[in-house]
């Protein structure tokens, strides 16, 4: 499962609890990321709690949404096409949002490789 603020009701011996919307799964957690090999290339992200539904995954690099985000391996690997940009050798912030929950507030830093102009 993925997301936050799910409604939970418990029934025991025909007694039902009041609805509670405080249940949530753990937020996405980034462990590592590959660097794209060229401008607009794929970024592969390993971690946990990425869910199973491509439509629920959004990936950001420096606050800009990546295109074609998809789940590669349920809950543990996602990828997207990095936005084209200048090569500066600096750290860039990477965040994953799944079913409304974001990875850590500080994001995950990674370095761009020097891009070539053509795919390998």
C-alpha positions as a LaTeX table, in Angstrom:
\begin{tabular}{lrrr}
\hline
Residue & $x$ (\AA) & $y$ (\AA) & $z$ (\AA) \\
\hline
Unk1 & 0.00 & 0.00 & 0.00 \\
Unk2 & 0.91 & 3.64 & $-0.28$ \\
Unk3 & $-0.36$ & 6.99 & 0.86 \\
Unk4 & $-1.57$ & 8.65 & 4.01 \\
Unk5 & $-4.83$ & 9.48 & 5.80 \\
Unk6 & $-6.56$ & 6.19 & 5.04 \\
Unk7 & $-9.84$ & 5.51 & 6.81 \\
Unk8 & $-9.71$ & 2.52 & 9.15 \\
Unk9 & $-12.57$ & 0.93 & 11.04 \\
Unk10 & $-12.21$ & $-2.12$ & 13.27 \\
Unk11 & $-15.01$ & $-4.57$ & 14.06 \\
Unk12 & $-14.68$ & $-7.06$ & 16.94 \\
Unk13 & $-17.55$ & $-9.17$ & 18.26 \\
Unk14 & $-20.05$ & $-7.03$ & 16.33 \\
Unk15 & $-18.68$ & $-3.82$ & 17.89 \\
Unk16 & $-17.39$ & $-1.29$ & 15.39 \\
Unk17 & $-14.93$ & 1.50 & 16.06 \\
Unk18 & $-15.44$ & 5.05 & 14.88 \\
Unk19 & $-13.79$ & 5.82 & 11.53 \\
Unk20 & $-10.19$ & 6.92 & 11.93 \\
Unk21 & $-8.29$ & 8.62 & 9.10 \\
Unk22 & $-4.92$ & 8.63 & 10.84 \\
Unk23 & $-3.55$ & 5.48 & 9.17 \\
Unk24 & $-0.75$ & 5.95 & 6.66 \\
Unk25 & 1.95 & 3.88 & 5.04 \\
Unk26 & 5.61 & 4.82 & 5.37 \\
Unk27 & 6.75 & 7.68 & 3.18 \\
Unk28 & 8.95 & 6.99 & 0.13 \\
Unk29 & 12.63 & 6.56 & 1.01 \\
Unk30 & 15.43 & 7.14 & $-1.52$ \\
Unk31 & 18.58 & 5.05 & $-0.97$ \\
Unk32 & 20.42 & 5.73 & $-4.23$ \\
Unk33 & 20.02 & 7.13 & $-7.72$ \\
Unk34 & 21.84 & 6.77 & $-11.01$ \\
Unk35 & 22.82 & 9.79 & $-13.05$ \\
Unk36 & 21.44 & 10.23 & $-16.56$ \\
Unk37 & 23.99 & 9.49 & $-19.28$ \\
Unk38 & 22.77 & 12.35 & $-21.48$ \\
Unk39 & 20.42 & 15.32 & $-21.29$ \\
Unk40 & 16.91 & 14.01 & $-20.86$ \\
Unk41 & 18.16 & 10.49 & $-20.05$ \\
Unk42 & 16.70 & 8.15 & $-17.44$ \\
Unk43 & 17.32 & 8.48 & $-13.72$ \\
Unk44 & 16.90 & 5.18 & $-11.84$ \\
Unk45 & 16.07 & 5.42 & $-8.15$ \\
Unk46 & 16.37 & 2.65 & $-5.56$ \\
Unk47 & 14.67 & 2.77 & $-2.20$ \\
Unk48 & 11.48 & 1.68 & $-0.52$ \\
Unk49 & 7.78 & 2.50 & $-0.29$ \\
Unk50 & 7.42 & 3.55 & $-3.96$ \\
Unk51 & 4.13 & 1.68 & $-4.39$ \\
Unk52 & 3.03 & $-0.27$ & $-7.45$ \\
Unk53 & 1.03 & 2.23 & $-9.53$ \\
Unk54 & 2.81 & 4.38 & $-12.13$ \\
Unk55 & $-0.02$ & 6.93 & $-11.95$ \\
Unk56 & 0.68 & 7.57 & $-8.25$ \\
Unk57 & 4.44 & 8.25 & $-8.63$ \\
Unk58 & 5.84 & 11.73 & $-9.29$ \\
Unk59 & 9.60 & 12.39 & $-9.31$ \\
Unk60 & 11.20 & 15.85 & $-9.02$ \\
Unk61 & 14.72 & 17.07 & $-9.73$ \\
Unk62 & 15.37 & 20.50 & $-8.23$ \\
Unk63 & 11.60 & 20.97 & $-7.98$ \\
Unk64 & 10.98 & 20.24 & $-11.67$ \\
Unk65 & 8.82 & 17.22 & $-12.48$ \\
Unk66 & 10.49 & 14.41 & $-14.40$ \\
Unk67 & 8.65 & 12.98 & $-17.39$ \\
Unk68 & 7.46 & 9.38 & $-17.74$ \\
Unk69 & 7.81 & 8.37 & $-14.08$ \\
Unk70 & 7.22 & 4.66 & $-13.65$ \\
Unk71 & 7.58 & 1.85 & $-11.12$ \\
Unk72 & 10.23 & $-0.63$ & $-12.32$ \\
Unk73 & 10.12 & $-2.99$ & $-9.33$ \\
Unk74 & 7.20 & $-2.85$ & $-6.87$ \\
Unk75 & 8.01 & $-0.58$ & $-3.94$ \\
Unk76 & 11.80 & $-0.60$ & $-4.54$ \\
Unk77 & 12.75 & 0.91 & $-7.96$ \\
Unk78 & 11.37 & 3.78 & $-10.01$ \\
Unk79 & 12.67 & 5.76 & $-12.98$ \\
Unk80 & 11.92 & 8.87 & $-14.99$ \\
Unk81 & 13.32 & 10.93 & $-17.85$ \\
Unk82 & 15.38 & 13.74 & $-16.39$ \\
Unk83 & 14.59 & 17.24 & $-17.61$ \\
Unk84 & 17.22 & 18.62 & $-19.97$ \\
Unk85 & 19.45 & 21.17 & $-18.37$ \\
Unk86 & 22.85 & 22.69 & $-18.15$ \\
Unk87 & 25.81 & 20.66 & $-16.90$ \\
Unk88 & 27.24 & 22.23 & $-13.80$ \\
Unk89 & 28.68 & 19.39 & $-11.69$ \\
Unk90 & 26.69 & 20.58 & $-8.68$ \\
Unk91 & 24.43 & 18.61 & $-6.36$ \\
Unk92 & 20.79 & 18.46 & $-7.36$ \\
Unk93 & 17.80 & 17.62 & $-5.17$ \\
Unk94 & 15.81 & 14.50 & $-5.95$ \\
Unk95 & 12.36 & 13.82 & $-4.43$ \\
Unk96 & 9.78 & 11.09 & $-4.95$ \\
Unk97 & 6.08 & 11.59 & $-4.24$ \\
Unk98 & 3.80 & 8.55 & $-4.00$ \\
Unk99 & 0.05 & 8.78 & $-3.40$ \\
Unk100 & 0.48 & 12.25 & $-1.92$ \\
Unk101 & 3.39 & 11.38 & 0.40 \\
Unk102 & 6.83 & 12.87 & $-0.29$ \\
Unk103 & 10.24 & 11.46 & 0.46 \\
Unk104 & 12.28 & 13.30 & 3.08 \\
Unk105 & 11.91 & 17.07 & 3.24 \\
Unk106 & 15.57 & 17.63 & 2.42 \\
Unk107 & 15.47 & 15.41 & $-0.64$ \\
Unk108 & 18.29 & 13.20 & $-1.84$ \\
Unk109 & 21.34 & 14.91 & $-3.31$ \\
Unk110 & 23.14 & 13.56 & $-6.35$ \\
Unk111 & 25.63 & 14.87 & $-8.89$ \\
Unk112 & 25.02 & 15.19 & $-12.63$ \\
Unk113 & 27.51 & 13.47 & $-14.88$ \\
Unk114 & 28.91 & 15.39 & $-17.80$ \\
Unk115 & 26.35 & 14.64 & $-20.47$ \\
Unk116 & 27.27 & 13.71 & $-24.00$ \\
Unk117 & 25.10 & 15.08 & $-26.79$ \\
Unk118 & 24.02 & 11.67 & $-28.02$ \\
Unk119 & 22.75 & 8.58 & $-26.25$ \\
Unk120 & 25.30 & 5.77 & $-25.70$ \\
\hline
\end{tabular}
